[in-house]
PDB file of C-alpha atoms in Angstrom:
ATOM      1  CA  MET A   1      89.040 101.933 157.077  1.00  0.00           C
ATOM      2  CA  LYS A   2      91.629 104.657 158.283  1.00  0.00           C
ATOM      3  CA  ASN A   3      92.712 105.987 154.985  1.00  0.00           C
ATOM      4  CA  LYS A   4      89.852 105.837 152.299  1.00  0.00           C
ATOM      5  CA  LYS A   5      91.837 107.692 149.737  1.00  0.00           C
ATOM      6  CA  GLN A   6      94.599 105.794 148.379  1.00  0.00           C
ATOM      7  CA  ILE A   7      96.815 105.315 145.493  1.00  0.00           C
ATOM      8  CA  THR A   8      97.563 101.808 143.965  1.00  0.00           C
ATOM      9  CA  ILE A   9     100.015 100.995 141.592  1.00  0.00           C
ATOM     10  CA  PHE A  10      99.565  98.862 138.402  1.00  0.00           C
ATOM     11  CA  GLU A  11     102.466  98.237 135.856  1.00  0.00           C
ATOM     12  CA  GLY A  12     104.380 100.951 137.589  1.00  0.00           C
ATOM     13  CA  LYS A  13     101.889 103.622 137.342  1.00  0.00           C
ATOM     14  CA  LYS A  14      99.492 105.514 139.819  1.00  0.00           C
ATOM     15  CA  ILE A  15      95.797 104.832 140.090  1.00  0.00           C
ATOM     16  CA  ARG A  16      93.897 106.748 142.465  1.00  0.00           C
ATOM     17  CA  ARG A  17      91.148 105.219 144.491  1.00  0.00           C
ATOM     18  CA  TYR A  18      88.485 105.904 146.777  1.00  0.00           C
ATOM     19  CA  TRP A  19      86.867 103.634 149.355  1.00  0.00           C
ATOM     20  CA  ASP A  20      83.173 103.901 150.065  1.00  0.00           C
ATOM     21  CA  GLU A  21      82.462 102.837 153.458  1.00  0.00           C
ATOM     22  CA  GLU A  22      78.576 102.695 153.105  1.00  0.00           C
ATOM     23  CA  LYS A  23      78.609 100.607 149.741  1.00  0.00           C
ATOM     24  CA  GLU A  24      81.910  98.584 150.935  1.00  0.00           C
ATOM     25  CA  LEU A  25      83.355  99.496 147.197  1.00  0.00           C
ATOM     26  CA  TRP A  26      86.394 100.889 145.729  1.00  0.00           C
ATOM     27  CA  TYR A  27      86.097 103.519 143.218  1.00  0.00           C
ATOM     28  CA  PHE A  28      88.939 104.337 140.751  1.00  0.00           C
ATOM     29  CA  SER A  29      89.869 107.295 138.824  1.00  0.00           C
ATOM     30  CA  VAL A  30      88.918 106.655 135.256  1.00  0.00           C
ATOM     31  CA  ALA A  31      91.323 109.097 133.876  1.00  0.00           C
ATOM     32  CA  ASP A  32      94.224 107.019 135.514  1.00  0.00           C
ATOM     33  CA  VAL A  33      92.862 103.612 134.249  1.00  0.00           C
ATOM     34  CA  VAL A  34      92.776 105.185 130.875  1.00  0.00           C
ATOM     35  CA  ARG A  35      96.349 106.497 131.006  1.00  0.00           C
ATOM     36  CA  VAL A  36      97.596 103.243 131.964  1.00  0.00           C
ATOM     37  CA  LEU A  37      95.524 101.414 129.351  1.00  0.00           C
ATOM     38  CA  THR A  38      96.319 103.890 126.534  1.00  0.00           C
ATOM     39  CA  ASN A  39      99.617 105.399 127.461  1.00  0.00           C
ATOM     40  CA  SER A  40      97.924 108.796 126.693  1.00  0.00           C
ATOM     41  CA  VAL A  41      99.777 111.881 127.274  1.00  0.00           C
ATOM     42  CA  ASP A  42      96.519 113.641 127.994  1.00  0.00           C
ATOM     43  CA  ALA A  43      94.259 110.886 129.611  1.00  0.00           C
ATOM     44  CA  GLY A  44      91.504 113.616 130.863  1.00  0.00           C
ATOM     45  CA  ALA A  45      91.052 114.839 127.227  1.00  0.00           C
ATOM     46  CA  TYR A  46      91.070 110.913 125.907  1.00  0.00           C
ATOM     47  CA  TRP A  47      88.636 110.059 128.513  1.00  0.00           C
ATOM     48  CA  ARG A  48      86.238 113.050 127.886  1.00  0.00           C
ATOM     49  CA  LYS A  49      86.136 112.321 124.218  1.00  0.00           C
ATOM     50  CA  LEU A  50      85.380 108.618 124.587  1.00  0.00           C
ATOM     51  CA  LYS A  51      82.880 109.491 127.287  1.00  0.00           C
ATOM     52  CA  GLN A  52      80.990 111.760 124.954  1.00  0.00           C
ATOM     53  CA  ARG A  53      81.069 108.846 122.051  1.00  0.00           C
ATOM     54  CA  LEU A  54      80.064 106.565 124.413  1.00  0.00           C
ATOM     55  CA  LYS A  55      77.118 108.822 125.566  1.00  0.00           C
ATOM     56  CA  GLU A  56      76.100 109.276 121.795  1.00  0.00           C
ATOM     57  CA  GLU A  57      76.115 105.617 121.617  1.00  0.00           C
ATOM     58  CA  GLY A  58      73.602 105.138 124.542  1.00  0.00           C
ATOM     59  CA  SER A  59      76.089 103.375 126.844  1.00  0.00           C
ATOM     60  CA  LYS A  60      74.972 102.770 130.237  1.00  0.00           C
ATOM     61  CA  VAL A  61      78.450 102.507 131.398  1.00  0.00           C
ATOM     62  CA  VAL A  62      79.214 106.182 131.496  1.00  0.00           C
ATOM     63  CA  ILE A  63      75.912 106.692 133.797  1.00  0.00           C
ATOM     64  CA  LYS A  64      77.678 104.679 136.405  1.00  0.00           C
ATOM     65  CA  CYS A  65      80.629 106.972 136.805  1.00  0.00           C
ATOM     66  CA  HIS A  66      80.443 109.151 139.634  1.00  0.00           C
ATOM     67  CA  GLY A  67      82.131 112.476 140.397  1.00  0.00           C
ATOM     68  CA  LEU A  68      84.424 112.138 143.420  1.00  0.00           C
ATOM     69  CA  LYS A  69      87.165 113.824 144.748  1.00  0.00           C
ATOM     70  CA  PHE A  70      90.676 112.739 143.942  1.00  0.00           C
ATOM     71  CA  MET A  71      93.953 114.216 144.921  1.00  0.00           C
ATOM     72  CA  ALA A  72      95.830 115.900 141.806  1.00  0.00           C
ATOM     73  CA  ASN A  73      99.655 116.277 141.539  1.00  0.00           C
ATOM     74  CA  ASP A  74      99.552 119.945 143.257  1.00  0.00           C
ATOM     75  CA  GLY A  75      98.239 118.143 146.271  1.00  0.00           C
ATOM     76  CA  LYS A  76      94.709 119.627 145.833  1.00  0.00           C
ATOM     77  CA  TYR A  77      91.583 117.431 145.669  1.00  0.00           C
ATOM     78  CA  TYR A  78      89.427 117.963 142.511  1.00  0.00           C
ATOM     79  CA  VAL A  79      86.281 116.150 141.063  1.00  0.00           C
ATOM     80  CA  SER A  80      86.899 113.430 138.589  1.00  0.00           C
ATOM     81  CA  ASP A  81      84.980 110.578 137.298  1.00  0.00           C
ATOM     82  CA  GLY A  82      85.258 107.458 139.376  1.00  0.00           C
ATOM     83  CA  ALA A  83      83.969 104.035 138.929  1.00  0.00           C
ATOM     84  CA  ASP A  84      83.596 101.039 140.923  1.00  0.00           C
ATOM     85  CA  THR A  85      85.442  97.510 140.090  1.00  0.00           C
ATOM     86  CA  GLU A  86      82.491  96.277 138.129  1.00  0.00           C
ATOM     87  CA  THR A  87      81.810  99.086 136.160  1.00  0.00           C
ATOM     88  CA  MET A  88      85.490  99.841 135.598  1.00  0.00           C
ATOM     89  CA  PHE A  89      85.846  96.049 134.241  1.00  0.00           C
ATOM     90  CA  ARG A  90      82.703  96.712 131.926  1.00  0.00           C
ATOM     91  CA  LYS A  91      84.597  99.829 130.601  1.00  0.00           C
ATOM     92  CA  ILE A  92      87.945  97.816 129.944  1.00  0.00           C
ATOM     93  CA  VAL A  93      85.990  95.175 127.999  1.00  0.00           C
ATOM     94  CA  ARG A  94      84.380  97.659 126.042  1.00  0.00           C
ATOM     95  CA  TRP A  95      87.212  99.611 125.150  1.00  0.00           C
ATOM     96  CA  ARG A  96      89.143  96.353 124.271  1.00  0.00           C
ATOM     97  CA  VAL A  97      86.365  95.476 122.064  1.00  0.00           C
ATOM     98  CA  LYS A  98      86.359  99.004 120.220  1.00  0.00           C
ATOM     99  CA  ALA A  99      90.274  98.608 120.026  1.00  0.00           C
ATOM    100  CA  GLU A 100      89.815  95.160 118.158  1.00  0.00           C
ATOM    101  CA  GLU A 101      86.957  96.547 115.949  1.00  0.00           C
ATOM    102  CA  LEU A 102      89.058  99.447 115.040  1.00  0.00           C
ATOM    103  CA  LEU A 103      92.123  96.975 114.212  1.00  0.00           C
ATOM    104  CA  ALA A 104      90.124  94.783 112.114  1.00  0.00           C
ATOM    105  CA  MET A 105      88.786  97.522 110.130  1.00  0.00           C
ATOM    106  CA  LEU A 106      92.146  99.027 109.742  1.00  0.00           C
ATOM    107  CA  GLU A 107      93.627  95.674 108.570  1.00  0.00           C
ATOM    108  CA  ASN A 108      90.868  95.095 106.207  1.00  0.00           C
ATOM    109  CA  ARG A 109      91.620  98.508 104.550  1.00  0.00           C
ATOM    110  CA  LEU A 110      95.189  97.757 104.574  1.00  0.00           C
ATOM    111  CA  LYS A 111      94.865  94.469 102.995  1.00  0.00           C
ATOM    112  CA  PRO A 112      95.892  94.418  99.211  1.00  0.00           C
ATOM    113  CA  LYS A 113      93.014  93.748  96.967  1.00  0.00           C
ATOM    114  CA  PRO A 114      92.984  91.018  94.616  1.00  0.00           C
ATOM    115  CA  GLU A 115      93.618  91.828  91.176  1.00  0.00           C
ATOM    116  CA  SER A 116      90.926  91.058  88.758  1.00  0.00           C
ATOM    117  CA  ARG A 117      91.630  89.284  85.753  1.00  0.00           C
TER     118      ARG A 117
END
């Protein structure tokens, strides 16, 4: 593959990716995917905090992140977490489950309590 570092577009937002010829896998910038999914202003900070929590829970998904060089806005390459397609899918499912759990918890707290007679 001629250009193994490319940008893909999802819902109008850039996601950096890297092609590993040996493994024949695409790796995606985790921070970029977090930014797209959460609309976070500081996706890097969001990912660092989420990564810390996942590590504390003993999540194996975090272990499958690799430090890869992705091009930043300044045109320079910096090491950032990258994950292959399968790992990224697992992360997205995990984040969604956590979001649904949080939403359910909040909904239960916000429901009016029945009055006792």
